[in-house]
Coordinates of C-alpha atoms in Angstrom, one line a residue:
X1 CA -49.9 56.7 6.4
X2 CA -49.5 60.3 6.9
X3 CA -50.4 60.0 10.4
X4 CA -47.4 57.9 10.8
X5 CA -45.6 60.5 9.0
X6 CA -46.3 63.7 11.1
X7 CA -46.5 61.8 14.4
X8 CA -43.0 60.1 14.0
X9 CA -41.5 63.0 11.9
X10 CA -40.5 60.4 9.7
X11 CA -39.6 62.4 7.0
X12 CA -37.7 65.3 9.0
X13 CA -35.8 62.3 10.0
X14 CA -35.2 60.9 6.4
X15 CA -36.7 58.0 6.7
X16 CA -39.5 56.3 4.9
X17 CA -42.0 53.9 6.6
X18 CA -40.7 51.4 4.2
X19 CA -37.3 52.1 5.6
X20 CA -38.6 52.0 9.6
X21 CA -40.8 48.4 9.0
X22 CA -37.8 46.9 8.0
X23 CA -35.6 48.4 10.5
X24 CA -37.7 47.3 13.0
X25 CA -38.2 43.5 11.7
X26 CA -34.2 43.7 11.3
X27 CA -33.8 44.4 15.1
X28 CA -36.1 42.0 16.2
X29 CA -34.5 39.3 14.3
X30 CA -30.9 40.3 15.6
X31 CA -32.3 40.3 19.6
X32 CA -35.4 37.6 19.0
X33 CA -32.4 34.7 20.5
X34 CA -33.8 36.1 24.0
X35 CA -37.2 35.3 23.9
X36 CA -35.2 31.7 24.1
X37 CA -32.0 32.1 26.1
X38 CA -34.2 34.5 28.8
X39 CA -36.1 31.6 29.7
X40 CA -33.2 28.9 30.0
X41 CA -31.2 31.3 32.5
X42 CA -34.0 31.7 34.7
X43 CA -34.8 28.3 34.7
X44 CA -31.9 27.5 36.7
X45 CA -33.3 29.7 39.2
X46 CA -36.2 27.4 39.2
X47 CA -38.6 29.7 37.6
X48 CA -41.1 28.2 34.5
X49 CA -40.2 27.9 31.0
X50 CA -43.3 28.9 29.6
X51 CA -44.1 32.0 31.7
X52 CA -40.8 33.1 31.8
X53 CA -41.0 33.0 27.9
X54 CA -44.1 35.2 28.4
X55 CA -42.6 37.4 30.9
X56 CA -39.7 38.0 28.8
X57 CA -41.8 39.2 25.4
X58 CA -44.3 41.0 27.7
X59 CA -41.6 43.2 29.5
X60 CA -39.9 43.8 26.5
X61 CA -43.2 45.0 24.4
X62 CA -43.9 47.2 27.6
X63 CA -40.5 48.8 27.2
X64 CA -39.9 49.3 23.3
X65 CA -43.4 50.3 22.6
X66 CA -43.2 53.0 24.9
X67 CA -39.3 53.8 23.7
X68 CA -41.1 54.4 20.4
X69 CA -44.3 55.9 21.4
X70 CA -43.0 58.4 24.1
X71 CA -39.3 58.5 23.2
X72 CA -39.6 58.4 19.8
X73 CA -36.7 56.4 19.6
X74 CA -35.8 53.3 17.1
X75 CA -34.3 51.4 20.0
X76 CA -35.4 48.4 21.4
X77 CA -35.2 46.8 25.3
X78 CA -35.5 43.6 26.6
X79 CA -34.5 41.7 29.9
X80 CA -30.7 41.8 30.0
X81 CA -28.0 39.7 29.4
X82 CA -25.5 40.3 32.3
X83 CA -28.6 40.8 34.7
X84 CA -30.5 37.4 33.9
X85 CA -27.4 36.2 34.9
X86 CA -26.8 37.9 38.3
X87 CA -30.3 37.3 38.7
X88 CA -30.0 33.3 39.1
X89 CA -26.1 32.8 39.1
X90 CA -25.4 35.5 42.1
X91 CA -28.6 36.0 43.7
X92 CA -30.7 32.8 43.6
X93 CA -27.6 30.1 43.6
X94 CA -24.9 33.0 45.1
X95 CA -27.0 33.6 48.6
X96 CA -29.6 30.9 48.6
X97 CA -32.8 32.6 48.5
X98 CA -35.9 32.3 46.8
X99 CA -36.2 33.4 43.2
X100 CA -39.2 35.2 44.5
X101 CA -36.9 37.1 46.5
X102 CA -34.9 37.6 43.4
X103 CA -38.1 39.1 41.6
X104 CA -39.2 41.6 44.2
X105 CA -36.1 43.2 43.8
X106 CA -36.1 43.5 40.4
X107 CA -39.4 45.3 40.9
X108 CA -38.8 47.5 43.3
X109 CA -35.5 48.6 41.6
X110 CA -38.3 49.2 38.7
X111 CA -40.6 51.6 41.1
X112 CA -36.5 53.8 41.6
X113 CA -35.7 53.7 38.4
X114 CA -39.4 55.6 37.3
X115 CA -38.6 58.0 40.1
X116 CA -34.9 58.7 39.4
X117 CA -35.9 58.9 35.5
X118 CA -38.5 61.6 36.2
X119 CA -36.4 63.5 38.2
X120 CA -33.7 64.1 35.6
X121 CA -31.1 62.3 38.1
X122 CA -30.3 59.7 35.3
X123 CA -30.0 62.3 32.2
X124 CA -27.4 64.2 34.7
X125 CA -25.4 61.2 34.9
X126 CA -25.5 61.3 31.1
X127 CA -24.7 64.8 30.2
X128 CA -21.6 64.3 33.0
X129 CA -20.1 61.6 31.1
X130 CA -16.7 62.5 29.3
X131 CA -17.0 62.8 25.9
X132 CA -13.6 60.5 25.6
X133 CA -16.0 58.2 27.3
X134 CA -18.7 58.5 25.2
X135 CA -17.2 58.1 22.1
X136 CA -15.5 54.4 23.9
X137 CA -18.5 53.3 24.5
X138 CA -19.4 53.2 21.0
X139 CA -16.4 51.4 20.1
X140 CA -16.6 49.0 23.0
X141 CA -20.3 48.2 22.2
X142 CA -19.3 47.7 18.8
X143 CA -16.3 44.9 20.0
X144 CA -19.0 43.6 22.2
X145 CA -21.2 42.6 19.6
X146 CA -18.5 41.3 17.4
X147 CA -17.6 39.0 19.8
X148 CA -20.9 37.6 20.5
X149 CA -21.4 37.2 16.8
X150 CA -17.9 35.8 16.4
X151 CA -19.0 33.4 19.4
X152 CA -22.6 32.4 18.0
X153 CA -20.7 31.4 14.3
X154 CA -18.4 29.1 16.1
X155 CA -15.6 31.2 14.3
X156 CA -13.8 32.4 18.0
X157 CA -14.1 29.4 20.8
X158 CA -13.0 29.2 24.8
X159 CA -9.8 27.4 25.3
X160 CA -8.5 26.7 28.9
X161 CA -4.8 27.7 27.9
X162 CA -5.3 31.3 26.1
X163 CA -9.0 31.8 27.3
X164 CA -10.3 32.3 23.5
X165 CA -9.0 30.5 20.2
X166 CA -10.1 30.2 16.8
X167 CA -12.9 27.4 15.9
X168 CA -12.7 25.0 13.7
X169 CA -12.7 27.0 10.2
X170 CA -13.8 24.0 8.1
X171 CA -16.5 22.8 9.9
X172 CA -19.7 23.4 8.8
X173 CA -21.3 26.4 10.6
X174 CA -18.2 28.6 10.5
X175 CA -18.1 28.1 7.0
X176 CA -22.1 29.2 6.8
X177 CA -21.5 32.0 9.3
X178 CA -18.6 33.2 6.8
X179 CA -20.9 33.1 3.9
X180 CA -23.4 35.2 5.6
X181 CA -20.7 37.8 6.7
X182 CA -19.4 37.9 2.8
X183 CA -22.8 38.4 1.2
X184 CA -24.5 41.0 3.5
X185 CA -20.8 42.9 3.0
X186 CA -21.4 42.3 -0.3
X187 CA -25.1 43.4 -0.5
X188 CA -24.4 46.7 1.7
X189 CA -21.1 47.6 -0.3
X190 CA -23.8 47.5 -3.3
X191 CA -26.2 49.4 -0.8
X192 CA -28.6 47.1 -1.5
X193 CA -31.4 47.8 0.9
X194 CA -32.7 45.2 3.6
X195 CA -28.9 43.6 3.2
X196 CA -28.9 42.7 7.3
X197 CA -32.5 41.0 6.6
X198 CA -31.4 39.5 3.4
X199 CA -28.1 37.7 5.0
X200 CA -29.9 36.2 8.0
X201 CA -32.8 34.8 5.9
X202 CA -30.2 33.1 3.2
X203 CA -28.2 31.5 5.9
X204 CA -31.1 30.3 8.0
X205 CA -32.8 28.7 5.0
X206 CA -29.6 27.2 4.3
X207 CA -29.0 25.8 7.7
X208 CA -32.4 24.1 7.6
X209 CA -31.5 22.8 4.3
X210 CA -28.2 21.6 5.2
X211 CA -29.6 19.8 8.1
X212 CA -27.6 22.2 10.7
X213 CA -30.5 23.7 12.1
X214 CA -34.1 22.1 12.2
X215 CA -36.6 23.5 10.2
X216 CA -39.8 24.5 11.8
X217 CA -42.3 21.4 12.6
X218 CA -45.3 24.1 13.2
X219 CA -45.0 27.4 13.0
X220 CA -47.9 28.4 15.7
X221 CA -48.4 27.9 19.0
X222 CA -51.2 29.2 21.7
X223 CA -49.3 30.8 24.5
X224 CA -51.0 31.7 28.3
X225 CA -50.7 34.5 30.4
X226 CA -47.9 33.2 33.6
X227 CA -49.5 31.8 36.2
X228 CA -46.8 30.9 38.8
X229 CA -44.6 34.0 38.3
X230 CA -47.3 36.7 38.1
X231 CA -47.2 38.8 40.7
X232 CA -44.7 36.2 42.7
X233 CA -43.2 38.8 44.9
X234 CA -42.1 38.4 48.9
X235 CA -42.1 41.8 50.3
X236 CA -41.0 40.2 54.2
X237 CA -37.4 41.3 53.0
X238 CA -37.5 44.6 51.5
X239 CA -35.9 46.4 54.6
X240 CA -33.1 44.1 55.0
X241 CA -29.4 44.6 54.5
X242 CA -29.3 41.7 51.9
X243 CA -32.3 43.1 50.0
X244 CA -31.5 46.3 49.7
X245 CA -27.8 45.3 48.3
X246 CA -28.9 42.9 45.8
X247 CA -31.9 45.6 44.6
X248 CA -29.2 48.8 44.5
X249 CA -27.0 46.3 42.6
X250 CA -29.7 45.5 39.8
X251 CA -29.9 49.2 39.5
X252 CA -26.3 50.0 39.0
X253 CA -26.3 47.7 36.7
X254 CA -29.1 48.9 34.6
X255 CA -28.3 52.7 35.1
X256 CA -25.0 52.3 33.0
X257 CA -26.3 49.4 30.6
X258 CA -28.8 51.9 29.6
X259 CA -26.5 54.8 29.4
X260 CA -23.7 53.4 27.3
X261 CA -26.8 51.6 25.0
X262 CA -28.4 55.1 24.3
X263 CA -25.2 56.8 23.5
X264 CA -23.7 54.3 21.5
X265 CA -26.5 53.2 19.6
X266 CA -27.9 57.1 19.9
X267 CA -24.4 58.3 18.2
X268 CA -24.8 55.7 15.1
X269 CA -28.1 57.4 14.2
X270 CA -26.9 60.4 14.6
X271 CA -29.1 61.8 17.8
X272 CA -26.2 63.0 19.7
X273 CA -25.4 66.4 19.8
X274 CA -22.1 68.1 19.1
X275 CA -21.8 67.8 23.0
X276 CA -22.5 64.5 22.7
X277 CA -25.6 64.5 24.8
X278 CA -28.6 62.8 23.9
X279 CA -31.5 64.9 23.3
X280 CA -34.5 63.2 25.3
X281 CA -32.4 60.5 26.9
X282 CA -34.7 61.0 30.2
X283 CA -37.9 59.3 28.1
X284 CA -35.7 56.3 26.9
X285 CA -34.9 56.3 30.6
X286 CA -38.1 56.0 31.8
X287 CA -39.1 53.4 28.9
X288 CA -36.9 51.2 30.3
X289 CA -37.8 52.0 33.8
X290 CA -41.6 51.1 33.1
X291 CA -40.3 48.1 31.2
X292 CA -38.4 46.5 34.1
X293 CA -41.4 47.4 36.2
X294 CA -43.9 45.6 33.9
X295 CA -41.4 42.6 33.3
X296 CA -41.0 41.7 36.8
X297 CA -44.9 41.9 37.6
X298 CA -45.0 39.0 34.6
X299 CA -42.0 37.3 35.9
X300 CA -38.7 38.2 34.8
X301 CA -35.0 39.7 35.1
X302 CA -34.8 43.3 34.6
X303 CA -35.3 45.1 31.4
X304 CA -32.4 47.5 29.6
X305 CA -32.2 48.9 26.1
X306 CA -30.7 46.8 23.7
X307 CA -27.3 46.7 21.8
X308 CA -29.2 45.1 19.2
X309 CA -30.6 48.2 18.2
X310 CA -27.6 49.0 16.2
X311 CA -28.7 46.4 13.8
X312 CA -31.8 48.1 12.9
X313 CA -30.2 51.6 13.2
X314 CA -27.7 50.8 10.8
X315 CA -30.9 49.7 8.4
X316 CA -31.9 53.3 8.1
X317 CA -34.3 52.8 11.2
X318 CA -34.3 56.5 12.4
X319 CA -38.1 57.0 14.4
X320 CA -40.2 55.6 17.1
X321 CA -42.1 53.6 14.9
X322 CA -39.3 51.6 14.0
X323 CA -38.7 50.4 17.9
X324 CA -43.1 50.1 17.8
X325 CA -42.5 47.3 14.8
X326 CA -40.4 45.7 17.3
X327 CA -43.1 46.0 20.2
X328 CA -45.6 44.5 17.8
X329 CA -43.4 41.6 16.9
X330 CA -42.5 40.8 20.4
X331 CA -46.0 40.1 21.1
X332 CA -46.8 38.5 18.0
X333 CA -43.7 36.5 18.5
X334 CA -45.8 34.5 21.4
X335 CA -47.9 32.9 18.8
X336 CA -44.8 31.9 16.6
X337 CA -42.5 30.2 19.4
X338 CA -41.7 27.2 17.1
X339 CA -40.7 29.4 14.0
X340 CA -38.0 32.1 16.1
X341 CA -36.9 28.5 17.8
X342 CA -35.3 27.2 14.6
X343 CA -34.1 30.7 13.8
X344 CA -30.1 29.3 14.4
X345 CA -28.0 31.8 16.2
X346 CA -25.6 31.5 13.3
X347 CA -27.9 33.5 11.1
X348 CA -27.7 36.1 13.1
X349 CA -23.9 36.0 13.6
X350 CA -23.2 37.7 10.5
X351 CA -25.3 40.6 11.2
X352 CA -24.1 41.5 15.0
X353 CA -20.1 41.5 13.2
X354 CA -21.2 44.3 10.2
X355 CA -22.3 46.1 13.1
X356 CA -19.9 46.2 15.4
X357 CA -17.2 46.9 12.3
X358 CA -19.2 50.1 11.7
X359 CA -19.4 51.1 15.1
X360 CA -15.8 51.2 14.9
X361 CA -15.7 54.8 13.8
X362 CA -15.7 56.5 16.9
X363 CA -12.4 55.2 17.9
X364 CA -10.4 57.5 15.3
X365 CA -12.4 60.5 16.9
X366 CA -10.6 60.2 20.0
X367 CA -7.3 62.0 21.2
X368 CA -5.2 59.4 21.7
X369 CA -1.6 61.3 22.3
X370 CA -3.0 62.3 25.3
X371 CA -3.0 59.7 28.1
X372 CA -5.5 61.3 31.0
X373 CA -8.4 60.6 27.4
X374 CA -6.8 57.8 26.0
X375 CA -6.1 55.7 28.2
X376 CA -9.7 55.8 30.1
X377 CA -11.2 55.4 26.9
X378 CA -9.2 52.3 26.2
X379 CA -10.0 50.8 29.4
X380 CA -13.8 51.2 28.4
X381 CA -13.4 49.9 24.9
X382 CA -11.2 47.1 26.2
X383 CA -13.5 45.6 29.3
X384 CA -16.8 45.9 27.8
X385 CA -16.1 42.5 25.5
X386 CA -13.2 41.0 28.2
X387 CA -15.2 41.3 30.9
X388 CA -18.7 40.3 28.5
X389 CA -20.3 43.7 30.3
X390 CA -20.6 47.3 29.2
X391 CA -21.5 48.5 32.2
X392 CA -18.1 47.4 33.4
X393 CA -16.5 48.9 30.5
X394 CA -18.3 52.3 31.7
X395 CA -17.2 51.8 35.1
X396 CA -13.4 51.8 34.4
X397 CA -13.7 54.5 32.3
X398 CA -15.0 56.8 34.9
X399 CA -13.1 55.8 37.8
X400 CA -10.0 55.7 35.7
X401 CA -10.6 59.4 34.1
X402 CA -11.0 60.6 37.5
X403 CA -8.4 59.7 38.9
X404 CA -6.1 60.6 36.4
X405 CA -7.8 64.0 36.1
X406 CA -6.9 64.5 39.8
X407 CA -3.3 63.4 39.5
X408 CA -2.3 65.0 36.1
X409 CA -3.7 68.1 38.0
X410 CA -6.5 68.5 35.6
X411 CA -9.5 68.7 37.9
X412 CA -12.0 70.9 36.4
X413 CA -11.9 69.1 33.3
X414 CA -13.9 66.4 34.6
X415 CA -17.4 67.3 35.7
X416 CA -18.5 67.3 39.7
X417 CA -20.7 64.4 39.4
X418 CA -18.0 61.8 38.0
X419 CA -15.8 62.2 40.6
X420 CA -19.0 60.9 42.7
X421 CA -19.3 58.5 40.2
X422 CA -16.1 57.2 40.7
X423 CA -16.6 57.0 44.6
X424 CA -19.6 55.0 44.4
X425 CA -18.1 52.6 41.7
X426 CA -15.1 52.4 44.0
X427 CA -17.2 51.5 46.7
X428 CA -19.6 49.0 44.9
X429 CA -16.7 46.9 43.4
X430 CA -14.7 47.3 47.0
X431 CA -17.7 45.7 48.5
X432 CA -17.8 42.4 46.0
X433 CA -20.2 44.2 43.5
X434 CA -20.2 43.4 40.1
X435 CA -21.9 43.9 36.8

């Protein structure tokens, strides 16, 4: 136990190991819906359930364990939600090709990311984010997980006239979902600890006893290594125009996923500094790098650090060792495929609306009386839920700020490299490039 202690500075933290197990059970609870939703998106590309499933918690192990181990950092990562997507919706069904195809470019976008991570490229992005920016991106992160909690409860439903609309209040799982949102605010107004734990295991045993959810027929399974996706790659493409766009667009992707996910998680544990930098954000970088590298090799989409985080941040979860809980779980969790199945999304709904609420607090830290900050920041906050992306969010916040830097004759305020952002984001969404 003390080894834990001095290696993780656990205490210099003020944590406990108490505190960073069940921060790290908390997270993996809140993001454990992808070891399930992974697999069905990348069906559709005509890739295998079961290795896919294997892929998915074998990428993600890769990634966290060496976010806690090497970055020291409570944050967990895990194939991603907007580039599963991409990754069958506007490669594999958008051009026709091969999920193979599909795969070697999520690789070699891997083997850039290591180099760009190691050469300090990706922490200069970082540190050359505005600070109005940064402190959006916690707020939009935090509306972002609202809404996909609000979504998972059934409490906030698509309509074809307003786009979103209110669900159906008194039906059953709203009404569960509710309950879950009013006891863990209860339970953490009482700072009771383990609230976020507490909530999502009273409403999942409730949905299995209410019959809205089915209980757990067996609760192990045997899993095997992939077979048809290991080491599935077709190299005869790499130097072709079409390659080469699809692999730089997995990248850009990923680059400001994993930005905006560091900061804003970063900034709810307190890592930042006053500058709002992240001290040792080039090792979280290159966790997720390896991560995406090791993912694809199994057979999956590409690897980014998690949102979900926040959930176990917000349970105290302030080391490494609360992100190598997570690693653990993720490869226990191929053993217990049945029991996380019957886990409903609605007991997890709850817990993604506390956090976003408390990720709110950023939002009265920025100027908003002056427009050339304000209104960039808004734009990030805005799009990262509207558009279901952060790393669009990101995107109109830089290319906005810049330009109105430029026109409210302001230029030096914004730093060299986000005006070259701004080009390239110019240029990638000119060219039909999306996130």
């Amino acid at each position: 136990m003390e080894a834990l202690e001095r290696f993780f500075l656990i205490r210099e933290r003020g944590s406990s190991v108490g505190t960073e197990l069940r921060a790290g059970l908390v997270t993996f609870l809140t993001m454990a819906y992808i070891l399930l939703v992974n697999p069905q998106i990348l069906s559709d590309a005509g890739m295998p359930v079961a290795d896919v499933t294997v892929a998915t918690a074998l990428g993600a192990a890769a990634a966290t364990l060496l976010m806690g181990l090497y970055a020291k950092f409570p944050f967990a990562a895990a194939p991603g939600m907007g580039l599963n997507a991409y990754f069958t919706y506007g490669v594999v069904k958008g051009l026709g090709v091969d999920w193979r195809f599909a795969l070697t470019a999520v690789f070699v976008e891997g083997l850039l990311f290591i180099v760009l991570s190691y050469g300090g490229i990706r922490t200069l992005i970082l540190k050359a984010i505005p600070p109005p920016i940064k402190l959006a991106t916690t707020t939009g992160i935090g509306l972002f997980l609202a809404l996909i909690g609000l979504k998972n409860a059934g409490l906030v439903v698509d309509s074809p006239a307003t786009l979103v609309q209110l669900g159906v209040l008194h039906a059953p799982l709203p009404l569960l979902a509710l309950a879950g949102l009013v006891l863990i605010g209860a339970l953490m107004a009482r700072k009771v600890k383990g609230a976020l734990l507490i909530g999502i295991g009273v409403v999942a045993v409730a949905a299995w006893g209410m019959g809205l959810a089915q209980a757990p027929r067996t609760w192990v399974s045997v899993p095997s290594l992939p077979r048809e996706t290991f080491w599935a790659f077709d190299f005869s493409q790499v130097l072709t125009g079409k390659f080469l766009t699809v692999m730089l667009t997995f990248l850009f992707v990923d680059v400001f996923d994993t930005a905006g996910t560091l900061l804003g998680v970063g900034r709810i544990g307190g890592f930042l500094t006053p500058e709002g930098e992240l001290p040792g954000a080039g090792r979280g970088f290159m966790a997720d790098a390896v991560g995406t590298t090791v993912g694809a090799v199994f057979g999956t989409s590409a690897v980014t650090c998690y949102i979900e985080s926040a959930a176990g941040v917000e349970e105290g979860g302030r080391t490494g060792l609360t992100a190598v809980v997570v690693a653990g779980l993720l490869l226990l969790s191929l053993f217990f495929v049945p029991t996380l199945a019957a886990i409903p999304p609605v007991a997890t709904a709850p817990v993604l609306v506390v956090v976003g609420a408390l990720m709110m607090g950023g939002a009265r830290e920025l100027d908003w009386r002056r427009m050339d900050d304000a209104l960039p920041a808004f734009l990030t906050i805005a799009l990262m839920p509207f558009t279901y992306s952060i790393a669009n969010g990101i995107s109109a916040g830089i290319v906005s700020y810049a330009a109105l830097k430029l026109l409210s004759g302001r230029p030096r305020e914004a730093h060299p490299v986000v005006y070259v952002l701004a080009a390239l984001l110019v240029l990638h969404y000119a060219t039909g490039g999306a996130a």
